[in-house]
């Protein structure tokens, strides 16, 4: 899941617009080209261009790399009043937290968007017999899947296992990996992605 983005409609959402304005403002203030910011952050020029146009909602890892390139933490990058709050709430109907939502799969980000650590939390729902296949993420990426309802088959590289409700699997996500719903009921679980 690391490094992927969810495309937005023409108008984008409020979170994307805030990040868009901030990246443009900071880049111009420091006289950086998109190429220079891409080199400093490790985020591609095309991705940065999409972010600046409000056409992409980057993962937390990508946002963190952009913030670090400016010498900031994520809270400082987005510069929002709620970053000073002692309690941050992620509402279940907040569309900006939806990573993917289609007939087969729904992935909702549970982490605050400015989380400053190299970790992301997701709620994962897979339709009956559906599967979520992912190409290898950055080296050192790991995933921890905990199933709360249904049964899952997890494969990472040549290794596989089956999980039932309450079971967890921690696996290398820097290999090709798949989470498959092996039942005729919805699979629900929680996914934690960590980066080294």
Coordinates of N, CA, C and O in Angstrom, one line a residue:
X1 N 0.8 -1.2 0.0 CA 0.0 0.0 0.0 C 0.9 1.2 0.0 O 0.4 2.3 -0.3
X2 N 2.1 1.1 0.4 CA 2.9 2.2 0.5 C 3.2 2.9 -0.9 O 3.4 2.2 -1.8
X3 N 3.1 4.2 -0.9 CA 3.4 4.9 -2.2 C 2.3 5.1 -3.1 O 2.4 5.8 -4.1
X4 N 1.1 4.4 -2.9 CA 0.0 4.6 -3.8 C -0.8 5.8 -3.4 O -0.8 6.2 -2.3
X5 N -1.6 6.2 -4.3 CA -2.5 7.4 -4.1 C -3.9 7.1 -4.5 O -4.1 6.2 -5.3
X6 N -4.8 7.8 -4.0 CA -6.2 7.7 -4.5 C -6.5 8.9 -5.2 O -6.3 10.0 -4.7
X7 N -6.9 8.8 -6.5 CA -7.2 10.0 -7.3 C -8.5 10.6 -6.8 O -9.4 10.0 -6.3
X8 N -8.5 11.9 -6.9 CA -9.7 12.7 -6.5 C -10.4 13.3 -7.7 O -9.8 13.3 -8.8
X9 N -11.6 13.8 -7.5 CA -12.3 14.4 -8.6 C -11.6 15.8 -8.8 O -10.7 16.2 -8.2
X10 N -12.2 16.5 -9.8 CA -11.5 17.7 -10.3 C -11.3 18.7 -9.2 O -10.4 19.5 -9.2
X11 N -12.3 18.8 -8.2 CA -12.2 19.8 -7.2 C -11.3 19.4 -6.0 O -11.0 20.2 -5.2
X12 N -11.0 18.0 -5.9 CA -10.2 17.6 -4.8 C -11.0 17.6 -3.5 O -12.1 18.0 -3.5
X13 N -10.3 17.3 -2.4 CA -11.0 17.5 -1.1 C -10.2 18.5 -0.3 O -9.2 18.9 -0.7
X14 N -10.8 18.8 0.9 CA -10.2 19.9 1.7 C -8.7 19.5 2.1 O -7.8 20.3 2.0
X15 N -8.5 18.3 2.5 CA -7.2 17.8 2.9 C -6.2 18.0 1.8 O -5.0 18.4 2.0
X16 N -6.6 17.5 0.6 CA -5.7 17.6 -0.5 C -5.4 19.1 -0.9 O -4.3 19.4 -1.2
X17 N -6.4 20.0 -0.8 CA -6.2 21.4 -1.1 C -5.2 22.0 -0.1 O -4.4 22.9 -0.5
X18 N -5.4 21.7 1.2 CA -4.5 22.3 2.2 C -3.1 21.8 1.9 O -2.1 22.7 1.9
X19 N -2.8 20.6 1.7 CA -1.5 20.1 1.4 C -1.0 20.7 0.1 O 0.2 21.1 0.0
X20 N -1.8 20.8 -0.9 CA -1.4 21.4 -2.2 C -0.9 22.8 -2.0 O 0.2 23.1 -2.5
X21 N -1.7 23.6 -1.3 CA -1.3 25.0 -1.1 C 0.0 25.1 -0.3 O 0.9 25.9 -0.6
X22 N 0.1 24.3 0.7 CA 1.3 24.3 1.5 C 2.6 23.9 0.8 O 3.6 24.5 1.0
X23 N 2.5 22.9 0.0 CA 3.7 22.4 -0.8 C 4.1 23.5 -1.8 O 5.3 23.8 -1.9
X24 N 3.1 24.1 -2.5 CA 3.5 25.1 -3.4 C 4.1 26.3 -2.7 O 5.1 26.8 -3.1
X25 N 3.5 26.7 -1.6 CA 4.0 27.9 -0.8 C 5.4 27.6 -0.4 O 6.3 28.5 -0.5
X26 N 5.7 26.5 0.2 CA 7.0 26.2 0.8 C 8.1 26.0 -0.3 O 9.2 26.5 -0.2
X27 N 7.7 25.4 -1.4 CA 8.6 25.1 -2.5 C 9.0 26.5 -3.1 O 10.2 26.7 -3.4
X28 N 8.0 27.4 -3.3 CA 8.4 28.7 -3.9 C 9.2 29.5 -3.0 O 10.1 30.2 -3.4
X29 N 8.8 29.5 -1.7 CA 9.6 30.3 -0.7 C 11.0 29.9 -0.6 O 11.9 30.7 -0.4
X30 N 11.3 28.6 -0.9 CA 12.7 28.1 -0.9 C 13.3 28.0 -2.2 O 14.4 27.4 -2.4
X31 N 12.6 28.5 -3.2 CA 13.1 28.6 -4.6 C 13.6 27.2 -5.1 O 14.6 27.0 -5.7
X32 N 12.7 26.2 -4.9 CA 13.0 24.8 -5.3 C 12.1 24.5 -6.6 O 11.0 24.9 -6.6
X33 N 12.7 23.9 -7.5 CA 11.9 23.3 -8.7 C 11.3 22.0 -8.2 O 11.7 21.4 -7.2
X34 N 10.3 21.5 -9.0 CA 9.7 20.2 -8.7 C 10.8 19.1 -8.7 O 10.8 18.2 -7.9
X35 N 11.8 19.2 -9.6 CA 12.8 18.2 -9.7 C 13.7 18.3 -8.5 O 14.1 17.2 -8.0
X36 N 14.0 19.5 -8.0 CA 14.8 19.6 -6.7 C 14.1 19.0 -5.5 O 14.7 18.3 -4.7
X37 N 12.8 19.3 -5.4 CA 12.0 18.7 -4.3 C 11.9 17.2 -4.4 O 12.0 16.5 -3.4
X38 N 11.8 16.7 -5.7 CA 11.7 15.3 -5.9 C 13.0 14.6 -5.4 O 13.0 13.6 -4.7
X39 N 14.1 15.2 -5.8 CA 15.4 14.7 -5.4 C 15.6 14.7 -3.8 O 16.1 13.8 -3.2
X40 N 15.1 15.8 -3.2 CA 15.3 15.9 -1.8 C 14.4 15.0 -1.0 O 14.7 14.5 0.1
X41 N 13.2 14.7 -1.5 CA 12.2 14.0 -0.8 C 12.1 12.5 -1.2 O 11.6 11.7 -0.4
X42 N 12.6 12.2 -2.4 CA 12.5 10.8 -2.8 C 11.1 10.5 -3.4 O 10.7 9.3 -3.6
X43 N 10.3 11.5 -3.6 CA 9.0 11.4 -4.1 C 9.1 11.9 -5.6 O 9.7 12.9 -5.9
X44 N 8.5 11.1 -6.5 CA 8.6 11.4 -7.9 C 8.1 12.8 -8.3 O 7.1 13.3 -7.6
X45 N 8.6 13.4 -9.4 CA 8.2 14.7 -9.8 C 6.7 14.6 -10.2 O 5.9 15.5 -9.9
X46 N 6.3 13.5 -10.9 CA 4.9 13.4 -11.3 C 3.9 13.4 -10.1 O 2.8 14.0 -10.1
X47 N 4.3 12.6 -9.0 CA 3.5 12.6 -7.8 C 3.4 14.0 -7.2 O 2.3 14.4 -6.8
X48 N 4.5 14.7 -7.1 CA 4.5 16.0 -6.5 C 3.7 16.9 -7.3 O 2.9 17.8 -6.7
X49 N 3.7 16.8 -8.6 CA 2.9 17.6 -9.5 C 1.4 17.4 -9.2 O 0.6 18.3 -9.1
X50 N 1.0 16.1 -9.1 CA -0.4 15.8 -8.8 C -0.8 16.3 -7.4 O -1.9 16.8 -7.3
X51 N 0.1 16.2 -6.4 CA -0.2 16.7 -5.1 C -0.4 18.3 -5.2 O -1.4 18.8 -4.6
X52 N 0.4 19.0 -5.9 CA 0.3 20.4 -6.0 C -1.0 20.8 -6.7 O -1.5 21.9 -6.4
X53 N -1.5 20.0 -7.6 CA -2.7 20.3 -8.3 C -3.9 19.8 -7.5 O -5.1 19.9 -8.0
X54 N -3.7 19.2 -6.3 CA -4.8 18.7 -5.5 C -5.5 17.5 -6.1 O -6.6 17.2 -5.9
X55 N -4.7 16.7 -7.0 CA -5.3 15.6 -7.7 C -4.9 14.3 -7.0 O -5.3 13.2 -7.5
X56 N -4.2 14.3 -5.9 CA -3.8 13.1 -5.3 C -3.8 13.2 -3.7 O -3.6 14.3 -3.2
X57 N -4.1 12.2 -3.1 CA -4.1 12.1 -1.6 C -3.0 11.2 -1.2 O -3.2 10.0 -1.2
X58 N -1.8 11.7 -0.9 CA -0.7 10.8 -0.7 C -0.8 10.0 0.6 O -1.5 10.4 1.5
X59 N -0.1 8.8 0.6 CA 0.0 8.1 1.9 C 0.7 8.9 2.9 O 1.4 9.8 2.6
X60 N 0.7 8.4 4.1 CA 1.4 9.1 5.2 C 2.9 9.1 5.0 O 3.6 10.0 5.3
X61 N 3.4 7.9 4.5 CA 4.8 7.8 4.3 C 5.3 8.9 3.3 O 6.3 9.5 3.4
X62 N 4.5 9.1 2.2 CA 4.9 10.0 1.2 C 4.8 11.4 1.8 O 5.7 12.3 1.6
X63 N 3.8 11.7 2.5 CA 3.6 13.1 3.1 C 4.8 13.3 4.1 O 5.3 14.4 4.1
X64 N 5.2 12.3 4.8 CA 6.3 12.4 5.8 C 7.6 12.8 5.0 O 8.3 13.6 5.4
X65 N 7.8 12.1 3.9 CA 9.0 12.4 3.1 C 9.1 13.8 2.6 O 10.1 14.5 2.6
X66 N 7.9 14.3 2.2 CA 7.8 15.7 1.7 C 8.1 16.7 2.9 O 8.9 17.6 2.7
X67 N 7.5 16.4 4.0 CA 7.7 17.2 5.2 C 9.2 17.3 5.6 O 9.7 18.3 5.8
X68 N 9.8 16.1 5.6 CA 11.2 16.0 6.0 C 12.1 16.8 5.0 O 13.1 17.4 5.4
X69 N 11.7 16.8 3.7 CA 12.5 17.5 2.7 C 12.5 19.0 3.0 O 13.4 19.7 2.7
X70 N 11.4 19.5 3.7 CA 11.3 20.9 4.1 C 11.8 21.1 5.5 O 11.8 22.2 6.0
X71 N 12.3 20.0 6.2 CA 12.8 20.2 7.5 C 11.6 20.3 8.5 O 11.8 21.0 9.6
X72 N 10.5 19.8 8.2 CA 9.3 19.9 9.1 C 8.8 18.6 9.5 O 9.1 17.6 8.9
X73 N 7.9 18.6 10.5 CA 7.1 17.3 10.7 C 5.8 17.5 10.0 O 5.5 18.5 9.4
X74 N 5.0 16.4 10.0 CA 3.8 16.4 9.2 C 2.8 17.5 9.7 O 2.1 18.2 8.9
X75 N 2.7 17.6 11.0 CA 1.8 18.6 11.6 C 2.1 20.0 11.1 O 1.3 20.8 10.8
X76 N 3.4 20.3 11.1 CA 3.9 21.6 10.6 C 3.6 21.8 9.1 O 3.3 22.9 8.6
X77 N 3.8 20.7 8.4 CA 3.5 20.8 6.9 C 2.1 21.2 6.6 O 1.8 22.1 5.8
X78 N 1.1 20.5 7.2 CA -0.3 20.8 6.9 C -0.8 22.0 7.7 O -1.8 22.6 7.3
X79 N 0.0 22.4 8.8 CA -0.3 23.7 9.4 C -1.8 23.9 9.8 O -2.4 24.9 9.4
X80 N -2.4 22.9 10.4 CA -3.8 23.0 10.8 C -4.0 23.2 12.3 O -3.2 22.7 13.1
X81 N -5.0 23.9 12.7 CA -5.3 24.1 14.1 C -5.4 22.8 14.9 O -5.0 22.7 16.1
X82 N -6.0 21.8 14.3 CA -6.2 20.5 15.1 C -4.9 19.8 15.4 O -4.9 18.9 16.2
X83 N -3.7 20.2 14.8 CA -2.5 19.5 15.1 C -2.1 19.8 16.6 O -1.3 19.0 17.1
X84 N -2.6 20.8 17.2 CA -2.3 21.1 18.6 C -3.2 20.4 19.6 O -3.0 20.4 20.8
X85 N -4.3 19.8 19.1 CA -5.3 19.1 19.9 C -4.7 17.9 20.6 O -3.8 17.2 20.1
X86 N -5.2 17.6 21.8 CA -4.7 16.4 22.6 C -5.5 15.2 22.2 O -5.2 14.1 22.5
X87 N -6.7 15.4 21.5 CA -7.5 14.3 21.0 C -7.8 14.5 19.5 O -8.3 15.6 19.2
X88 N -7.4 13.6 18.7 CA -7.7 13.7 17.3 C -8.7 12.5 16.9 O -8.5 11.4 17.3
X89 N -9.7 12.9 16.2 CA -10.8 11.9 15.9 C -10.8 11.7 14.4 O -10.7 12.6 13.6
X90 N -10.9 10.4 14.0 CA -11.1 10.0 12.6 C -12.5 9.5 12.5 O -12.8 8.4 13.1
X91 N -13.4 10.2 11.9 CA -14.8 9.8 11.7 C -14.9 8.8 10.6 O -14.3 8.8 9.6
X92 N -15.8 7.8 10.9 CA -15.9 6.7 9.9 C -16.5 7.1 8.6 O -16.3 6.5 7.6
X93 N -17.2 8.2 8.5 CA -17.8 8.7 7.3 C -16.9 9.8 6.6 O -17.4 10.5 5.7
X94 N -15.7 10.0 7.1 CA -14.8 11.0 6.5 C -14.2 10.5 5.2 O -13.4 9.6 5.2
X95 N -14.7 11.0 4.1 CA -14.3 10.5 2.7 C -12.8 10.7 2.5 O -12.2 9.9 1.8
X96 N -12.2 11.7 3.2 CA -10.7 11.9 2.9 C -9.9 10.8 3.5 O -8.7 10.6 3.2
X97 N -10.5 10.0 4.4 CA -9.8 8.9 5.0 C -9.9 7.6 4.2 O -9.3 6.5 4.6
X98 N -10.7 7.6 3.2 CA -10.9 6.4 2.4 C -9.8 6.2 1.4 O -9.5 7.0 0.5
X99 N -9.0 5.1 1.5 CA -7.9 4.8 0.7 C -8.4 4.1 -0.6 O -7.9 4.4 -1.7
X100 N -9.4 3.2 -0.5 CA -9.9 2.5 -1.6 C -11.4 2.1 -1.2 O -11.6 1.7 -0.1
X101 N -12.3 2.3 -2.2 CA -13.7 1.9 -1.9 C -14.4 1.5 -3.2 O -14.7 2.3 -4.1
X102 N -14.5 0.2 -3.4 CA -15.1 -0.3 -4.6 C -15.9 -1.6 -4.2 O -16.0 -1.9 -3.1
X103 N -16.4 -2.3 -5.2 CA -17.3 -3.5 -5.0 C -16.5 -4.6 -4.3 O -17.1 -5.4 -3.5
X104 N -15.2 -4.7 -4.5 CA -14.4 -5.8 -4.0 C -13.8 -5.5 -2.6 O -13.6 -6.3 -1.8
X105 N -13.4 -4.2 -2.5 CA -12.5 -3.9 -1.4 C -12.7 -2.5 -0.9 O -12.9 -1.5 -1.6
X106 N -12.7 -2.4 0.5 CA -12.8 -1.0 1.1 C -11.6 -0.9 2.1 O -11.5 -1.8 2.9
X107 N -10.8 0.1 1.9 CA -9.6 0.3 2.8 C -9.8 1.7 3.4 O -9.7 2.7 2.6
X108 N -9.9 1.8 4.7 CA -10.1 3.1 5.3 C -8.9 3.4 6.3 O -8.5 2.5 7.1
X109 N -8.3 4.5 6.1 CA -7.2 4.9 7.0 C -7.7 5.3 8.3 O -8.6 6.1 8.5
X110 N -7.2 4.7 9.4 CA -7.6 5.0 10.7 C -6.6 5.9 11.4 O -6.9 6.5 12.5
X111 N -5.4 6.1 10.8 CA -4.4 7.0 11.4 C -4.8 8.5 11.1 O -5.2 8.8 10.0
X112 N -4.5 9.4 12.0 CA -4.5 10.8 11.7 C -3.6 11.1 10.5 O -2.5 10.5 10.4
X113 N -4.0 11.9 9.6 CA -3.3 12.1 8.4 C -1.9 12.7 8.6 O -1.0 12.7 7.7
X114 N -1.6 13.3 9.8 CA -0.3 13.9 10.0 C 0.5 13.1 10.9 O 1.5 13.6 11.5
X115 N 0.2 11.8 11.1 CA 1.0 10.9 12.0 C 2.4 11.0 11.7 O 2.8 10.9 10.5
X116 N 3.3 11.2 12.7 CA 4.7 11.5 12.4 C 5.6 10.3 12.5 O 6.8 10.4 12.4
X117 N 5.0 9.1 12.7 CA 5.9 7.9 12.7 C 5.7 7.2 11.4 O 4.8 7.4 10.7
X118 N 6.6 6.2 11.2 CA 6.6 5.5 10.0 C 5.6 4.3 10.1 O 6.0 3.1 10.0
X119 N 4.4 4.6 10.4 CA 3.4 3.5 10.6 C 2.0 4.0 10.1 O 1.7 5.2 10.2
X120 N 1.2 3.1 9.5 CA -0.1 3.5 9.0 C -1.1 2.4 9.5 O -0.7 1.2 9.5
X121 N -2.3 2.8 9.8 CA -3.3 1.9 10.3 C -4.5 1.9 9.4 O -5.0 3.0 9.0
X122 N -5.0 0.8 9.0 CA -6.2 0.7 8.1 C -7.2 -0.3 8.6 O -6.9 -1.3 9.2
X123 N -8.5 0.0 8.2 CA -9.5 -1.0 8.3 C -9.7 -1.6 6.9 O -9.8 -0.9 6.0
X124 N -9.7 -2.9 6.8 CA -9.8 -3.6 5.6 C -11.0 -4.4 5.5 O -11.3 -5.2 6.4
X125 N -11.8 -4.3 4.4 CA -13.0 -5.1 4.2 C -12.9 -5.7 2.8 O -12.8 -4.9 1.8
X126 N -13.0 -7.0 2.7 CA -12.9 -7.6 1.4 C -14.2 -8.4 1.1 O -14.7 -9.1 2.0
X127 N -14.8 -8.2 0.0 CA -16.0 -8.9 -0.4 C -15.8 -10.4 -0.5 O -14.6 -10.9 -0.6
X128 N -16.8 -11.3 -0.4 CA -16.6 -12.7 -0.5 C -15.8 -13.1 -1.7 O -16.0 -12.6 -2.8
X129 N -14.8 -13.9 -1.5 CA -13.9 -14.5 -2.5 C -13.0 -13.4 -3.2 O -12.3 -13.8 -4.1
X130 N -13.0 -12.2 -2.7 CA -12.2 -11.2 -3.3 C -10.8 -11.3 -2.8 O -10.5 -11.9 -1.8
X131 N -9.8 -10.6 -3.5 CA -8.4 -10.6 -3.0 C -7.8 -9.3 -3.3 O -8.2 -8.5 -4.2
X132 N -6.9 -8.9 -2.4 CA -6.1 -7.7 -2.5 C -4.7 -8.1 -2.8 O -4.0 -8.6 -1.9
X133 N -4.2 -7.8 -4.0 CA -2.9 -8.2 -4.4 C -2.0 -6.9 -4.4 O -2.4 -5.9 -5.0
X134 N -0.8 -7.0 -3.9 CA 0.1 -5.8 -3.8 C 1.5 -6.2 -4.3 O 2.0 -7.2 -4.0
X135 N 2.0 -5.3 -5.2 CA 3.4 -5.4 -5.6 C 4.3 -5.1 -4.4 O 3.8 -4.6 -3.4
X136 N 5.6 -5.5 -4.4 CA 6.4 -5.2 -3.3 C 6.5 -3.7 -3.0 O 6.6 -2.9 -3.9
X137 N 6.5 -3.4 -1.7 CA 6.6 -2.0 -1.2 C 8.1 -1.8 -1.0 O 9.0 -2.6 -1.3
X138 N 8.4 -0.6 -0.5 CA 9.8 -0.2 -0.2 C 10.5 -1.3 0.7 O 9.8 -1.9 1.5
X139 N 11.8 -1.5 0.6 CA 12.5 -2.4 1.4 C 12.3 -2.1 2.8 O 12.4 -1.0 3.3
X140 N 12.1 -3.2 3.6 CA 11.9 -3.0 5.1 C 10.4 -2.8 5.5 O 10.1 -2.8 6.7
X141 N 9.5 -2.8 4.5 CA 8.1 -2.6 4.8 C 7.5 -3.9 5.4 O 7.8 -5.0 4.8
X142 N 6.8 -3.8 6.4 CA 6.1 -5.0 7.0 C 4.6 -4.7 7.2 O 4.3 -3.5 7.4
X143 N 3.8 -5.7 7.2 CA 2.4 -5.6 7.4 C 2.0 -6.5 8.5 O 2.5 -7.6 8.6
X144 N 1.0 -6.1 9.4 CA 0.5 -6.9 10.4 C -1.0 -6.9 10.2 O -1.7 -5.8 10.3
X145 N -1.6 -8.0 9.8 CA -3.0 -8.2 9.6 C -3.7 -8.9 10.7 O -3.2 -10.0 11.1
X146 N -4.7 -8.3 11.3 CA -5.6 -9.0 12.3 C -7.0 -9.1 11.8 O -7.6 -8.2 11.4
X147 N -7.5 -10.4 11.7 CA -8.8 -10.6 11.2 C -9.8 -10.5 12.3 O -9.6 -11.1 13.4
X148 N -10.9 -9.8 12.1 CA -11.9 -9.7 13.1 C -13.2 -10.5 12.7 O -14.0 -10.9 13.6
X149 N -13.4 -10.6 11.4 CA -14.5 -11.4 10.9 C -14.2 -12.1 9.6 O -13.6 -11.4 8.7
X150 N -14.6 -13.3 9.5 CA -14.3 -14.1 8.2 C -12.9 -14.8 8.3 O -12.4 -15.0 9.4
X151 N -12.5 -15.2 7.1 CA -11.2 -16.0 7.1 C -10.4 -15.4 5.9 O -10.9 -15.1 4.8
X152 N -9.1 -15.4 6.1 CA -8.2 -14.8 5.1 C -7.0 -15.8 4.8 O -6.5 -16.4 5.7
X153 N -6.6 -15.8 3.5 CA -5.4 -16.5 3.2 C -4.4 -15.4 2.9 O -4.7 -14.5 2.0
X154 N -3.3 -15.4 3.5 CA -2.2 -14.4 3.3 C -1.0 -15.1 2.7 O -0.6 -16.2 3.1
X155 N -0.5 -14.4 1.6 CA 0.7 -14.9 0.9 C 1.7 -13.8 0.8 O 1.3 -12.7 0.4
X156 N 2.9 -14.1 1.2 CA 4.0 -13.1 1.1 C 5.2 -13.9 0.5 O 5.7 -14.8 1.1
X157 N 5.5 -13.5 -0.8 CA 6.5 -14.3 -1.4 C 6.0 -15.8 -1.6 O 4.9 -16.0 -2.1
X158 N 6.8 -16.7 -1.2 CA 6.4 -18.2 -1.3 C 5.7 -18.7 0.0 O 5.4 -19.9 0.0
X159 N 5.5 -17.8 1.0 CA 5.0 -18.3 2.2 C 3.5 -17.9 2.3 O 3.1 -16.8 1.8
X160 N 2.7 -18.8 2.9 CA 1.3 -18.5 3.0 C 0.7 -19.1 4.3 O 1.3 -20.0 4.9
X161 N -0.4 -18.5 4.8 CA -1.1 -19.0 6.0 C -2.5 -18.6 5.9 O -3.0 -17.8 5.0
X162 N -3.3 -19.3 6.7 CA -4.8 -19.0 6.8 C -5.1 -18.4 8.2 O -4.6 -18.9 9.2
X163 N -5.9 -17.3 8.2 CA -6.2 -16.7 9.5 C -7.7 -16.7 9.7 O -8.5 -16.5 8.7
X164 N -8.2 -16.9 10.9 CA -9.6 -16.8 11.3 C -9.7 -15.6 12.2 O -8.8 -14.9 12.5
X165 N -11.0 -15.4 12.7 CA -11.2 -14.3 13.6 C -10.3 -14.3 14.8 O -10.1 -15.4 15.5
X166 N -9.7 -13.2 15.1 CA -8.8 -13.1 16.2 C -7.3 -13.4 15.9 O -6.4 -13.1 16.7
X167 N -7.1 -14.0 14.7 CA -5.7 -14.4 14.3 C -5.0 -13.1 13.7 O -5.6 -12.3 13.1
X168 N -3.7 -13.1 13.9 CA -2.9 -12.1 13.3 C -1.7 -12.7 12.6 O -1.2 -13.7 13.0
X169 N -1.3 -12.0 11.5 CA 0.0 -12.4 10.8 C 0.8 -11.2 10.5 O 0.3 -10.1 10.1
X170 N 2.1 -11.3 10.8 CA 3.1 -10.3 10.5 C 4.0 -10.7 9.4 O 4.6 -11.8 9.5
X171 N 4.1 -10.0 8.3 CA 4.8 -10.5 7.2 C 5.5 -9.4 6.4 O 5.2 -8.2 6.6
X172 N 6.5 -9.9 5.6 CA 7.3 -9.0 4.8 C 6.4 -8.4 3.6 O 5.9 -9.2 2.8
X173 N 6.2 -7.1 3.6 CA 5.5 -6.5 2.5 C 6.4 -5.9 1.4 O 5.9 -5.3 0.5
X174 N 7.7 -6.2 1.6 CA 8.6 -5.8 0.5 C 8.8 -6.9 -0.5 O 9.7 -6.9 -1.3
X175 N 7.9 -7.9 -0.4 CA 7.7 -9.0 -1.3 C 6.3 -8.8 -1.9 O 5.5 -8.2 -1.3
X176 N 6.1 -9.4 -3.1 CA 4.8 -9.5 -3.6 C 3.9 -10.2 -2.6 O 4.3 -11.2 -2.0
X177 N 2.7 -9.6 -2.3 CA 1.9 -10.2 -1.3 C 0.4 -10.1 -1.6 O 0.0 -9.2 -2.3
X178 N -0.4 -11.0 -1.0 CA -1.8 -11.0 -1.3 C -2.6 -11.4 0.0 O -2.2 -12.2 0.8
X179 N -3.7 -10.7 0.1 CA -4.7 -11.0 1.2 C -6.0 -11.5 0.4 O -6.5 -10.7 -0.4
X180 N -6.4 -12.7 0.7 CA -7.6 -13.2 0.0 C -8.7 -13.6 0.9 O -8.4 -14.3 2.0
X181 N -9.9 -13.3 0.6 CA -11.0 -13.7 1.4 C -11.4 -15.1 0.9 O -11.8 -15.2 -0.3
X182 N -11.3 -16.1 1.7 CA -11.6 -17.5 1.3 C -13.0 -18.0 1.6 O -13.3 -19.2 1.5
X183 N -13.8 -17.1 2.1 CA -15.2 -17.5 2.5 C -16.2 -16.8 1.7 O -15.9 -15.8 0.9
X184 N -17.5 -17.2 1.9 CA -18.6 -16.5 1.2 C -19.2 -15.4 2.0 O -20.4 -15.1 1.9
X185 N -18.5 -14.9 3.0 CA -18.9 -13.8 3.8 C -17.9 -12.7 3.7 O -16.7 -13.0 3.3
X186 N -18.2 -11.5 4.1 CA -17.2 -10.4 4.1 C -16.1 -10.7 5.1 O -16.3 -11.2 6.1
X187 N -14.9 -10.3 4.6 CA -13.7 -10.4 5.5 C -13.5 -9.0 6.1 O -13.5 -8.0 5.3
X188 N -13.3 -8.9 7.4 CA -13.0 -7.6 8.0 C -11.8 -7.8 8.9 O -11.7 -8.8 9.6
X189 N -10.9 -6.8 8.8 CA -9.7 -6.9 9.6 C -9.0 -5.6 9.7 O -9.5 -4.6 9.1
X190 N -8.0 -5.5 10.5 CA -7.2 -4.3 10.7 C -5.8 -4.6 10.2 O -5.2 -5.6 10.5
X191 N -5.2 -3.6 9.4 CA -3.9 -3.7 8.8 C -3.0 -2.6 9.3 O -3.4 -1.4 9.3
X192 N -1.9 -3.0 9.8 CA -0.8 -2.0 10.3 C 0.3 -2.2 9.3 O 0.8 -3.3 9.1
X193 N 0.8 -1.0 8.7 CA 1.9 -1.1 7.8 C 3.0 -0.3 8.5 O 2.8 0.9 8.9
X194 N 4.2 -0.9 8.6 CA 5.4 -0.2 9.2 C 6.5 -0.1 8.2 O 6.7 -1.0 7.3
X195 N 7.3 0.9 8.3 CA 8.4 1.2 7.4 C 9.7 1.3 8.2 O 9.7 2.0 9.3
X196 N 10.8 0.7 7.8 CA 12.0 0.9 8.5 C 12.9 1.9 7.9 O 12.8 2.2 6.7

